[in-house]
Amino acid sequence: MAACTIYTVQALNTTCSISTPTKTHLGFNQKQVFFNSNGGKGTSSGKMRGGEITCSGDTIVIGLAADSGSGKSTFMRRLTSVFGGAASPPKGGNPDSNTLISDTTTVICLDDYHSLDRTGRKEKGVTALDPRANDFDLMYEQVKALKDGVAVEKPIYNHVTGLLDPPELIKSPKILVIEGLHPMYDQRVRDLLDFSIYLDISNEVKFAWKIQRDMAERGHSLESIKASIEARKPDFDAYIDPQKQYADAVIEVLPTRLIPDDNEGKVLRVKLIMKEGVPYFNPVYLFDEGSTISWIPCGRKLTCSYPGISFSYGPDAYFGHEVSVLEMDGQFDRLDELIYVESHLSNISTKFYGEITQQMLKHADFPGSNNGTGLFQTIVGLKIRDLFEQIAAKRESTPLQSTKS
Ligand SMILES: Nc1ncnc2c1ncn2[C@@H]1O[C@H](COP(=O)(O)OP(=O)(O)OP(=O)(O)O)[C@@H](O)[C@H]1O
Ligand SMILES: O=C(CO)[C@H](O)[C@H](O)COP(=O)(O)O
């Protein structure tokens, strides 16, 4: 970049460097820059000519990958709740928007980067999981712009009509969460992530959840649910599942081992797999960091009806990475007694004693609140808050520095 002059602009705590040897662009207003849904970079006023701009914002970007029906929305509700304030779609916008905005967080759904609508996919014979049905160039441009503090006009994929609706304006938030099928698929997007999570739901459990939701709430038949799972499986295995190797934390949901040959999928064994050495992320541990522990907490302080509860913790390897794994099998009878378990966990990034229990009680009606899915989603939410606060503190002491490493 030639003769780069740095101007601080008013909007969004963002600093933009403008590569111009003269000061003729001083009138440029960063608020007017959009990355439009054709992937182009432009200004609404036309004042910006000739120069290249590079902005460095304060936004941290979190990626959440999972198949459809794997609990992403539930996780997002737990995460935004940790930051306080309610999350809602952009005010006055498209009622079918997939975006959720709260004071601190903006959650965008990567389905909005489908390049083929429902009919287009049908005609070409590709599923939504296939990279050919998604526009990764635009995803990269827009996530980068938001990370850099620049607003974008993001397309909307309408799940009701199956069409691509006119774009919506998304402003750069403090925390941007990109959730969906492919947040870690494209290396350029992956490199923008400050933290990444993969929800790994085993086939048996995914099937049980999908039946519960799509039969009960959406009126689908058992046969059509089975057929849709089967049709998605090859692309899921090829394009979605491999992303877990890149995740900083994986929540793996499996059938219980406490009930022999259980096929109901109600009692779950859930693992929280936490990568070691991730900046600003200290894995949670049980009793003694780095040791291997098995713990049955049932007894005087924790009521457990059949089949009971068991925890385990220890070091392991995951796709060649050193990880710590915390596992919970079984379910809680009484959520208020969760405080007993919480008090034996360390590095949980709570701000006060009992914060996990309080969060779980607050959302007792969310699916998974009585088992490891809710517990570990809540813990990951607290770890993300901690990561955000550490990065913000570091930026305050050393402005304009990259924080990833
Ligand atoms: N932890 C859980 N325990 C039990 N059931 C769950 C859990 N999480 C999700 N489910 C079930 O799965 C369904 C889908 O959950 P959710 O809507 O959060 O997933 P999603 O990944 O956002 O789905 P989609 O992408 O299709 O909108 C819920 O309606 C519920 O039936
Ligand atoms: O895997 C999905 C992600 O949520 C959806 O199936 C995908 O977005 C396609 O949408 P639709 O079901 O509207 O055709």
GROMACS .gro file of C-alpha atoms and ligand atoms in nm:
model
  450
    1MET     CA    1   0.000   0.000   0.000
    2ALA     CA    2   0.161   0.325  -0.113
    3ALA     CA    3   0.206   0.630   0.110
    4CYS     CA    4  -0.060   0.511   0.351
    5THR     CA    5  -0.217   0.785   0.562
    6ILE     CA    6  -0.427   0.678   0.858
    7TYR     CA    7  -0.741   0.874   0.937
    8THR     CA    8  -0.961   0.796   1.233
    9VAL     CA    9  -1.324   0.813   1.132
   10GLN     CA   10  -1.618   0.873   1.363
   11ALA     CA   11  -1.824   0.561   1.307
   12LEU     CA   12  -1.826   0.233   1.497
   13ASN     CA   13  -1.494   0.260   1.683
   14THR     CA   14  -1.328   0.184   1.354
   15THR     CA   15  -0.998   0.303   1.220
   16CYS     CA   16  -0.955   0.305   0.843
   17SER     CA   17  -0.630   0.349   0.661
   18ILE     CA   18  -0.671   0.509   0.320
   19SER     CA   19  -0.395   0.452   0.070
   20THR     CA   20  -0.366   0.792  -0.085
   21PRO     CA   21  -0.065   1.018  -0.113
   22THR     CA   22  -0.285   1.327  -0.081
   23LYS     CA   23  -0.547   1.435   0.169
   24THR     CA   24  -0.820   1.470  -0.093
   25HIS     CA   25  -1.027   1.195   0.066
   26LEU     CA   26  -1.061   1.355   0.406
   27GLY     CA   27  -1.430   1.412   0.338
   28PHE     CA   28  -1.487   1.039   0.310
   29ASN     CA   29  -1.742   0.916   0.560
   30GLN     CA   30  -1.702   0.556   0.669
   31LYS     CA   31  -2.072   0.529   0.752
   32GLN     CA   32  -2.141   0.548   0.381
   33VAL     CA   33  -1.942   0.239   0.286
   34PHE     CA   34  -2.128  -0.078   0.210
   35PHE     CA   35  -2.025  -0.412   0.082
   36ASN     CA   36  -2.319  -0.486  -0.138
   37SER     CA   37  -2.465  -0.827  -0.205
   38ASN     CA   38  -2.305  -0.841  -0.549
   39GLY     CA   39  -1.973  -0.860  -0.366
   40GLY     CA   40  -1.873  -0.511  -0.475
   41LYS     CA   41  -1.717  -0.248  -0.257
   42GLY     CA   42  -1.852   0.103  -0.297
   43THR     CA   43  -1.969   0.421  -0.136
   44SER     CA   44  -2.309   0.575  -0.145
   45SER     CA   45  -2.173   0.927  -0.187
   46GLY     CA   46  -1.913   0.860  -0.454
   47LYS     CA   47  -1.655   1.057  -0.256
   48MET     CA   48  -1.416   0.766  -0.234
   49ARG     CA   49  -1.228   0.745  -0.563
   50GLY     CA   50  -0.895   0.590  -0.647
   51GLY     CA   51  -0.778   0.503  -0.295
   52GLU     CA   52  -0.786   0.164  -0.126
   53ILE     CA   53  -0.928   0.155   0.225
   54THR     CA   54  -0.842  -0.088   0.500
   55CYS     CA   55  -1.038  -0.071   0.821
   56SER     CA   56  -0.962  -0.233   1.149
   57GLY     CA   57  -1.265  -0.268   1.376
   58ASP     CA   58  -1.317  -0.405   1.724
   59THR     CA   59  -1.555  -0.681   1.620
   60ILE     CA   60  -1.476  -1.033   1.729
   61VAL     CA   61  -1.612  -1.309   1.510
   62ILE     CA   62  -1.742  -1.640   1.641
   63GLY     CA   63  -1.826  -1.932   1.411
   64LEU     CA   64  -2.086  -2.193   1.503
   65ALA     CA   65  -2.113  -2.488   1.267
   66ALA     CA   66  -2.374  -2.761   1.273
   67ASP     CA   67  -2.624  -2.939   1.058
   68SER     CA   68  -2.980  -2.813   1.047
   69GLY     CA   69  -3.185  -2.918   1.351
   70SER     CA   70  -2.878  -2.960   1.572
   71GLY     CA   71  -2.964  -2.702   1.834
   72LYS     CA   72  -2.791  -2.392   1.690
   73SER     CA   73  -3.085  -2.162   1.761
   74THR     CA   74  -3.110  -2.289   2.118
   75PHE     CA   75  -2.737  -2.237   2.164
   76MET     CA   76  -2.763  -1.883   2.023
   77ARG     CA   77  -3.040  -1.798   2.268
   78ARG     CA   78  -2.821  -1.918   2.556
   79LEU     CA   79  -2.520  -1.725   2.423
   80THR     CA   80  -2.698  -1.394   2.372
   81SER     CA   81  -2.855  -1.428   2.715
   82VAL     CA   82  -2.509  -1.442   2.875
   83PHE     CA   83  -2.449  -1.092   2.736
   84GLY     CA   84  -2.787  -0.971   2.864
   85GLY     CA   85  -3.061  -0.804   2.665
   86ALA     CA   86  -3.300  -0.965   2.422
   87ALA     CA   87  -3.205  -1.054   2.066
   88SER     CA   88  -3.450  -0.974   1.787
   89PRO     CA   89  -3.456  -0.944   1.406
   90PRO     CA   90  -3.360  -0.606   1.251
   91LYS     CA   91  -3.637  -0.359   1.338
   92GLY     CA   92  -3.876  -0.272   1.057
   93GLY     CA   93  -3.705  -0.517   0.824
   94ASN     CA   94  -3.803  -0.836   0.647
   95PRO     CA   95  -4.017  -1.044   0.888
   96ASP     CA   96  -3.844  -1.355   0.752
   97SER     CA   97  -3.496  -1.222   0.831
   98ASN     CA   98  -3.268  -1.486   0.987
   99THR     CA   99  -3.061  -1.224   1.172
  100LEU     CA  100  -3.078  -1.169   1.548
  101ILE     CA  101  -2.947  -0.847   1.696
  102SER     CA  102  -2.890  -0.760   2.061
  103ASP     CA  103  -2.689  -0.481   2.227
  104THR     CA  104  -2.362  -0.670   2.201
  105THR     CA  105  -2.414  -0.948   1.950
  106THR     CA  106  -2.536  -0.989   1.596
  107VAL     CA  107  -2.604  -1.344   1.485
  108ILE     CA  108  -2.617  -1.399   1.112
  109CYS     CA  109  -2.729  -1.722   0.956
  110LEU     CA  110  -2.505  -1.844   0.677
  111ASP     CA  111  -2.806  -1.981   0.488
  112ASP     CA  112  -2.826  -1.619   0.368
  113TYR     CA  113  -2.527  -1.695   0.145
  114HIS     CA  114  -2.709  -1.966  -0.049
  115SER     CA  115  -2.639  -1.870  -0.409
  116LEU     CA  116  -2.911  -2.104  -0.535
  117ASP     CA  117  -3.265  -2.077  -0.412
  118ARG     CA  118  -3.479  -2.385  -0.347
  119THR     CA  119  -3.584  -2.416  -0.711
  120GLY     CA  120  -3.230  -2.356  -0.833
  121ARG     CA  121  -3.098  -2.633  -0.612
  122LYS     CA  122  -3.367  -2.867  -0.733
  123GLU     CA  123  -3.291  -2.791  -1.097
  124LYS     CA  124  -2.919  -2.841  -1.049
  125GLY     CA  125  -2.969  -3.147  -0.827
  126VAL     CA  126  -2.760  -3.010  -0.539
  127THR     CA  127  -2.840  -2.979  -0.170
  128ALA     CA  128  -2.793  -2.664   0.041
  129LEU     CA  129  -2.492  -2.837   0.199
  130ASP     CA  130  -2.308  -2.847  -0.131
  131PRO     CA  131  -2.054  -2.563  -0.162
  132ARG     CA  132  -2.182  -2.503  -0.518
  133ALA     CA  133  -2.509  -2.382  -0.367
  134ASN     CA  134  -2.331  -2.118  -0.156
  135ASP     CA  135  -2.143  -1.796  -0.232
  136PHE     CA  136  -1.823  -1.814  -0.027
  137ASP     CA  137  -1.668  -1.510  -0.197
  138LEU     CA  138  -1.950  -1.290  -0.075
  139MET     CA  139  -1.952  -1.458   0.268
  140TYR     CA  140  -1.581  -1.382   0.304
  141GLU     CA  141  -1.611  -1.022   0.180
  142GLN     CA  142  -1.900  -0.943   0.411
  143VAL     CA  143  -1.770  -1.116   0.725
  144LYS     CA  144  -1.437  -0.941   0.671
  145ALA     CA  145  -1.611  -0.606   0.623
  146LEU     CA  146  -1.812  -0.651   0.943
  147LYS     CA  147  -1.502  -0.757   1.133
  148ASP     CA  148  -1.334  -0.443   1.001
  149GLY     CA  149  -1.620  -0.227   1.126
  150VAL     CA  150  -1.790  -0.173   0.792
  151ALA     CA  151  -2.164  -0.221   0.739
  152VAL     CA  152  -2.282  -0.458   0.467
  153GLU     CA  153  -2.596  -0.525   0.270
  154LYS     CA  154  -2.639  -0.895   0.329
  155PRO     CA  155  -2.874  -1.109   0.123
  156ILE     CA  156  -3.157  -1.294   0.296
  157TYR     CA  157  -3.248  -1.654   0.224
  158ASN     CA  158  -3.617  -1.686   0.298
  159HIS     CA  159  -3.686  -2.025   0.458
  160VAL     CA  160  -4.059  -1.978   0.414
  161THR     CA  161  -4.061  -1.918   0.038
  162GLY     CA  162  -3.726  -2.078  -0.050
  163LEU     CA  163  -3.631  -1.759  -0.238
  164LEU     CA  164  -3.351  -1.506  -0.205
  165ASP     CA  165  -3.507  -1.184  -0.073
  166PRO     CA  166  -3.370  -0.829  -0.111
  167PRO     CA  167  -3.070  -0.764   0.115
  168GLU     CA  168  -3.078  -0.616   0.466
  169LEU     CA  169  -2.833  -0.368   0.614
  170ILE     CA  170  -2.613  -0.519   0.885
  171LYS     CA  171  -2.397  -0.291   1.095
  172SER     CA  172  -2.076  -0.405   1.251
  173PRO     CA  173  -2.144  -0.531   1.607
  174LYS     CA  174  -1.914  -0.590   1.902
  175ILE     CA  175  -1.956  -0.964   1.860
  176LEU     CA  176  -2.052  -1.116   1.528
  177VAL     CA  177  -2.168  -1.478   1.535
  178ILE     CA  178  -2.185  -1.658   1.203
  179GLU     CA  179  -2.390  -1.972   1.244
  180GLY     CA  180  -2.486  -2.233   0.993
  181LEU     CA  181  -2.365  -2.510   0.773
  182HIS     CA  182  -2.026  -2.376   0.659
  183PRO     CA  183  -1.857  -2.121   0.890
  184MET     CA  184  -1.529  -2.314   0.881
  185TYR     CA  185  -1.545  -2.455   0.527
  186ASP     CA  186  -1.369  -2.174   0.339
  187GLN     CA  187  -1.022  -2.103   0.467
  188ARG     CA  188  -1.057  -1.728   0.414
  189VAL     CA  189  -1.368  -1.718   0.635
  190ARG     CA  190  -1.212  -1.958   0.886
  191ASP     CA  191  -0.912  -1.728   0.926
  192LEU     CA  192  -1.145  -1.444   1.029
  193LEU     CA  193  -1.279  -1.639   1.327
  194ASP     CA  194  -1.161  -1.551   1.675
  195PHE     CA  195  -1.328  -1.864   1.813
  196SER     CA  196  -1.512  -2.155   1.656
  197ILE     CA  197  -1.758  -2.414   1.780
  198TYR     CA  198  -1.893  -2.730   1.619
  199LEU     CA  199  -2.212  -2.899   1.742
  200ASP     CA  200  -2.158  -3.266   1.668
  201ILE     CA  201  -2.486  -3.449   1.708
  202SER     CA  202  -2.465  -3.825   1.654
  203ASN     CA  203  -2.696  -3.969   1.391
  204GLU     CA  204  -2.916  -4.145   1.647
  205VAL     CA  205  -2.973  -3.829   1.848
  206LYS     CA  206  -3.018  -3.605   1.541
  207PHE     CA  207  -3.284  -3.844   1.420
  208ALA     CA  208  -3.467  -3.837   1.755
  209TRP     CA  209  -3.461  -3.452   1.767
  210LYS     CA  210  -3.569  -3.415   1.406
  211ILE     CA  211  -3.861  -3.650   1.458
  212GLN     CA  212  -3.962  -3.462   1.770
  213ARG     CA  213  -3.953  -3.124   1.593
  214ASP     CA  214  -4.055  -3.200   1.236
  215MET     CA  215  -4.334  -3.443   1.325
  216ALA     CA  216  -4.472  -3.256   1.623
  217GLU     CA  217  -4.420  -2.897   1.507
  218ARG     CA  218  -4.405  -2.911   1.127
  219GLY     CA  219  -4.640  -3.199   1.047
  220HIS     CA  220  -4.384  -3.405   0.849
  221SER     CA  221  -4.423  -3.784   0.824
  222LEU     CA  222  -4.171  -4.027   0.971
  223GLU     CA  223  -4.090  -4.153   0.619
  224SER     CA  224  -4.022  -3.804   0.484
  225ILE     CA  225  -3.795  -3.722   0.780
  226LYS     CA  226  -3.598  -4.043   0.724
  227ALA     CA  227  -3.573  -3.967   0.352
  228SER     CA  228  -3.452  -3.610   0.411
  229ILE     CA  229  -3.184  -3.726   0.656
  230GLU     CA  230  -3.066  -3.994   0.411
  231ALA     CA  231  -3.061  -3.749   0.119
  232ARG     CA  232  -2.844  -3.503   0.312
  233LYS     CA  233  -2.603  -3.758   0.457
  234PRO     CA  234  -2.344  -3.783   0.173
  235ASP     CA  235  -2.306  -3.404   0.153
  236PHE     CA  236  -2.310  -3.375   0.531
  237ASP     CA  237  -2.022  -3.624   0.550
  238ALA     CA  238  -1.833  -3.453   0.268
  239TYR     CA  239  -1.874  -3.084   0.354
  240ILE     CA  240  -2.013  -3.024   0.704
  241ASP     CA  241  -1.870  -3.289   0.934
  242PRO     CA  242  -1.501  -3.230   0.837
  243GLN     CA  243  -1.522  -2.877   0.977
  244LYS     CA  244  -1.507  -3.013   1.330
  245GLN     CA  245  -1.132  -3.063   1.295
  246TYR     CA  246  -1.093  -2.682   1.288
  247ALA     CA  247  -1.319  -2.606   1.585
  248ASP     CA  248  -1.177  -2.464   1.908
  249ALA     CA  249  -1.460  -2.632   2.101
  250VAL     CA  250  -1.681  -2.922   1.999
  251ILE     CA  251  -2.000  -3.024   2.179
  252GLU     CA  252  -2.054  -3.388   2.092
  253VAL     CA  253  -2.394  -3.539   2.171
  254LEU     CA  254  -2.421  -3.918   2.194
  255PRO     CA  255  -2.665  -4.178   2.324
  256THR     CA  256  -2.625  -4.256   2.694
  257ARG     CA  257  -2.409  -4.538   2.819
  258LEU     CA  258  -2.604  -4.551   3.145
  259ILE     CA  259  -2.895  -4.744   2.993
  260PRO     CA  260  -2.788  -5.057   2.804
  261ASP     CA  261  -2.906  -5.053   2.438
  262ASP     CA  262  -3.099  -4.731   2.486
  263ASN     CA  263  -3.268  -4.624   2.164
  264GLU     CA  264  -3.504  -4.359   2.295
  265GLY     CA  265  -3.243  -4.081   2.269
  266LYS     CA  266  -3.382  -3.899   2.574
  267VAL     CA  267  -3.091  -3.950   2.809
  268LEU     CA  268  -2.772  -3.813   2.654
  269ARG     CA  269  -2.397  -3.842   2.694
  270VAL     CA  270  -2.242  -3.508   2.605
  271LYS     CA  271  -1.875  -3.426   2.560
  272LEU     CA  272  -1.718  -3.082   2.565
  273ILE     CA  273  -1.395  -3.113   2.365
  274MET     CA  274  -1.173  -2.809   2.420
  275LYS     CA  275  -0.860  -2.741   2.217
  276GLU     CA  276  -0.550  -2.652   2.415
  277GLY     CA  277  -0.342  -2.348   2.323
  278VAL     CA  278  -0.622  -2.135   2.176
  279PRO     CA  279  -0.558  -1.766   2.249
  280TYR     CA  280  -0.785  -1.626   2.524
  281PHE     CA  281  -0.943  -1.967   2.591
  282ASN     CA  282  -0.858  -2.171   2.900
  283PRO     CA  283  -1.035  -2.507   2.898
  284VAL     CA  284  -1.266  -2.589   3.186
  285TYR     CA  285  -1.152  -2.864   3.421
  286LEU     CA  286  -1.295  -3.089   3.689
  287PHE     CA  287  -1.110  -3.111   4.024
  288ASP     CA  288  -0.752  -3.119   3.894
  289GLU     CA  289  -0.630  -2.972   3.566
  290GLY     CA  290  -0.472  -3.229   3.336
  291SER     CA  291  -0.561  -3.535   3.547
  292THR     CA  292  -0.802  -3.806   3.442
  293ILE     CA  293  -1.112  -3.806   3.660
  294SER     CA  294  -1.434  -4.007   3.686
  295TRP     CA  295  -1.700  -3.868   3.915
  296ILE     CA  296  -2.046  -3.978   4.015
  297PRO     CA  297  -2.190  -3.673   4.189
  298CYS     CA  298  -2.514  -3.843   4.301
  299GLY     CA  299  -2.565  -3.869   4.674
  300ARG     CA  300  -2.635  -3.628   4.955
  301LYS     CA  301  -2.593  -3.309   4.752
  302LEU     CA  302  -2.734  -3.411   4.416
  303THR     CA  303  -3.058  -3.600   4.369
  304CYS     CA  304  -3.033  -3.849   4.083
  305SER     CA  305  -3.308  -4.079   3.974
  306TYR     CA  306  -3.250  -4.366   3.730
  307PRO     CA  307  -3.016  -4.390   3.539
  308GLY     CA  308  -2.804  -4.148   3.743
  309ILE     CA  309  -2.533  -3.906   3.634
  310SER     CA  310  -2.166  -3.954   3.566
  311PHE     CA  311  -1.894  -3.704   3.480
  312SER     CA  312  -1.548  -3.761   3.343
  313TYR     CA  313  -1.262  -3.533   3.253
  314GLY     CA  314  -0.916  -3.572   3.108
  315PRO     CA  315  -0.667  -3.498   2.833
  316ASP     CA  316  -0.704  -3.653   2.487
  317ALA     CA  317  -0.616  -3.602   2.120
  318TYR     CA  318  -0.864  -3.481   1.858
  319PHE     CA  319  -0.764  -3.466   1.492
  320GLY     CA  320  -0.402  -3.446   1.602
  321HIS     CA  321  -0.465  -3.161   1.848
  322GLU     CA  322  -0.416  -3.176   2.222
  323VAL     CA  323  -0.756  -3.133   2.388
  324SER     CA  324  -0.924  -3.152   2.728
  325VAL     CA  325  -1.253  -3.337   2.737
  326LEU     CA  326  -1.528  -3.292   2.995
  327GLU     CA  327  -1.813  -3.541   2.970
  328MET     CA  328  -2.153  -3.563   3.133
  329ASP     CA  329  -2.382  -3.864   3.094
  330GLY     CA  330  -2.736  -3.855   3.236
  331GLN     CA  331  -2.970  -3.578   3.340
  332PHE     CA  332  -3.041  -3.353   3.635
  333ASP     CA  333  -3.354  -3.407   3.842
  334ARG     CA  334  -3.333  -3.068   4.011
  335LEU     CA  335  -3.168  -2.777   3.833
  336ASP     CA  336  -3.112  -2.580   4.155
  337GLU     CA  337  -2.880  -2.861   4.269
  338LEU     CA  338  -2.659  -2.799   3.966
  339ILE     CA  339  -2.472  -2.554   4.189
  340TYR     CA  340  -2.308  -2.860   4.346
  341VAL     CA  341  -2.162  -2.965   4.010
  342GLU     CA  342  -2.073  -2.605   3.920
  343SER     CA  343  -1.874  -2.565   4.239
  344HIS     CA  344  -1.648  -2.854   4.136
  345LEU     CA  345  -1.567  -2.710   3.794
  346SER     CA  346  -1.283  -2.464   3.743
  347ASN     CA  347  -1.193  -2.211   3.472
  348ILE     CA  348  -1.562  -2.159   3.401
  349SER     CA  349  -1.531  -1.782   3.348
  350THR     CA  350  -1.827  -1.694   3.570
  351LYS     CA  351  -1.852  -1.347   3.721
  352PHE     CA  352  -2.010  -1.469   4.045
  353TYR     CA  353  -2.061  -1.795   4.232
  354GLY     CA  354  -2.351  -1.988   4.081
  355GLU     CA  355  -2.374  -1.799   3.751
  356ILE     CA  356  -2.400  -2.120   3.545
  357THR     CA  357  -2.682  -2.248   3.765
  358GLN     CA  358  -2.857  -1.913   3.740
  359GLN     CA  359  -2.835  -1.917   3.359
  360MET     CA  360  -2.962  -2.273   3.342
  361LEU     CA  361  -3.254  -2.195   3.575
  362LYS     CA  362  -3.337  -1.886   3.371
  363HIS     CA  363  -3.378  -2.099   3.059
  364ALA     CA  364  -3.511  -2.415   3.220
  365ASP     CA  365  -3.766  -2.443   2.939
  366PHE     CA  366  -3.503  -2.456   2.660
  367PRO     CA  367  -3.433  -2.802   2.518
  368GLY     CA  368  -3.138  -2.967   2.691
  369SER     CA  369  -3.155  -2.768   3.014
  370ASN     CA  370  -3.150  -3.081   3.225
  371ASN     CA  371  -2.845  -3.236   3.059
  372GLY     CA  372  -2.494  -3.178   2.930
  373THR     CA  373  -2.608  -3.000   2.612
  374GLY     CA  374  -2.752  -2.706   2.808
  375LEU     CA  375  -2.471  -2.712   3.064
  376PHE     CA  376  -2.192  -2.710   2.805
  377GLN     CA  377  -2.363  -2.456   2.579
  378THR     CA  378  -2.390  -2.226   2.881
  379ILE     CA  379  -2.024  -2.280   2.968
  380VAL     CA  380  -1.915  -2.206   2.608
  381GLY     CA  381  -2.128  -1.889   2.620
  382LEU     CA  382  -1.940  -1.777   2.933
  383LYS     CA  383  -1.605  -1.862   2.773
  384ILE     CA  384  -1.699  -1.647   2.470
  385ARG     CA  385  -1.786  -1.356   2.698
  386ASP     CA  386  -1.450  -1.400   2.868
  387LEU     CA  387  -1.267  -1.415   2.534
  388PHE     CA  388  -1.443  -1.098   2.420
  389GLU     CA  389  -1.352  -0.915   2.741
  390GLN     CA  390  -0.989  -1.025   2.725
  391ILE     CA  391  -0.957  -0.916   2.362
  392ALA     CA  392  -1.126  -0.583   2.437
  393ALA     CA  393  -0.892  -0.525   2.734
  394LYS     CA  394  -0.589  -0.608   2.521
  395ARG     CA  395  -0.703  -0.372   2.246
  396GLU     CA  396  -0.747  -0.094   2.494
  397SER     CA  397  -0.391  -0.133   2.612
  398THR     CA  398  -0.243  -0.190   2.263
  399PRO     CA  399  -0.466  -0.025   2.003
  400LEU     CA  400  -0.454  -0.121   1.635
  401GLN     CA  401  -0.293  -0.461   1.692
  402SER     CA  402  -0.409  -0.793   1.560
  403THR     CA  403  -0.546  -1.009   1.842
  404LYS     CA  404  -0.564  -1.356   1.689
  405SER     CA  405  -0.218  -1.457   1.810
  406LIG     N1  406  -3.025  -2.994   2.370
  406LIG     C1  407  -3.135  -3.046   2.317
  406LIG     N2  408  -3.197  -3.148   2.374
  406LIG     C2  409  -3.307  -3.201   2.318
  406LIG     N3  410  -3.360  -3.159   2.202
  406LIG     C3  411  -3.300  -3.058   2.141
  406LIG     C4  412  -3.185  -2.995   2.194
  406LIG     N4  413  -3.147  -2.896   2.111
  406LIG     C5  414  -3.233  -2.897   2.012
  406LIG     N5  415  -3.325  -2.994   2.028
  406LIG     C6  416  -3.434  -3.030   1.938
  406LIG     O1  417  -3.392  -3.001   1.807
  406LIG     C7  418  -3.481  -2.908   1.748
  406LIG     C8  419  -3.396  -2.809   1.667
  406LIG     O2  420  -3.331  -2.723   1.755
  406LIG     P1  421  -3.287  -2.580   1.703
  406LIG     O3  422  -3.402  -2.513   1.638
  406LIG     O4  423  -3.217  -2.512   1.815
  406LIG     O5  424  -3.182  -2.627   1.591
  406LIG     P2  425  -3.122  -2.550   1.467
  406LIG     O6  426  -2.987  -2.611   1.443
  406LIG     O7  427  -3.122  -2.404   1.490
  406LIG     O8  428  -3.221  -2.589   1.352
  406LIG     P3  429  -3.243  -2.522   1.208
  406LIG     O9  430  -3.110  -2.489   1.150
  406LIG    O10  431  -3.311  -2.630   1.131
  406LIG    O11  432  -3.331  -2.404   1.231
  406LIG     C9  433  -3.559  -2.844   1.864
  406LIG    O12  434  -3.688  -2.809   1.828
  406LIG    C10  435  -3.561  -2.953   1.965
  406LIG    O13  436  -3.667  -3.039   1.937
  407LIG     O1  437  -2.977  -2.706   0.584
  407LIG     C1  438  -3.037  -2.603   0.594
  407LIG     C2  439  -2.980  -2.500   0.682
  407LIG     O2  440  -3.072  -2.452   0.777
  407LIG     C3  441  -3.156  -2.579   0.513
  407LIG     O3  442  -3.209  -2.700   0.477
  407LIG     C4  443  -3.117  -2.499   0.390
  407LIG     O4  444  -3.096  -2.366   0.428
  407LIG     C5  445  -3.222  -2.509   0.281
  407LIG     O5  446  -3.338  -2.449   0.322
  407LIG     P1  447  -3.482  -2.502   0.288
  407LIG     O6  448  -3.507  -2.610   0.389
  407LIG     O7  449  -3.564  -2.377   0.306
  407LIG     O8  450  -3.485  -2.550   0.147
   0.00000   0.00000   0.00000
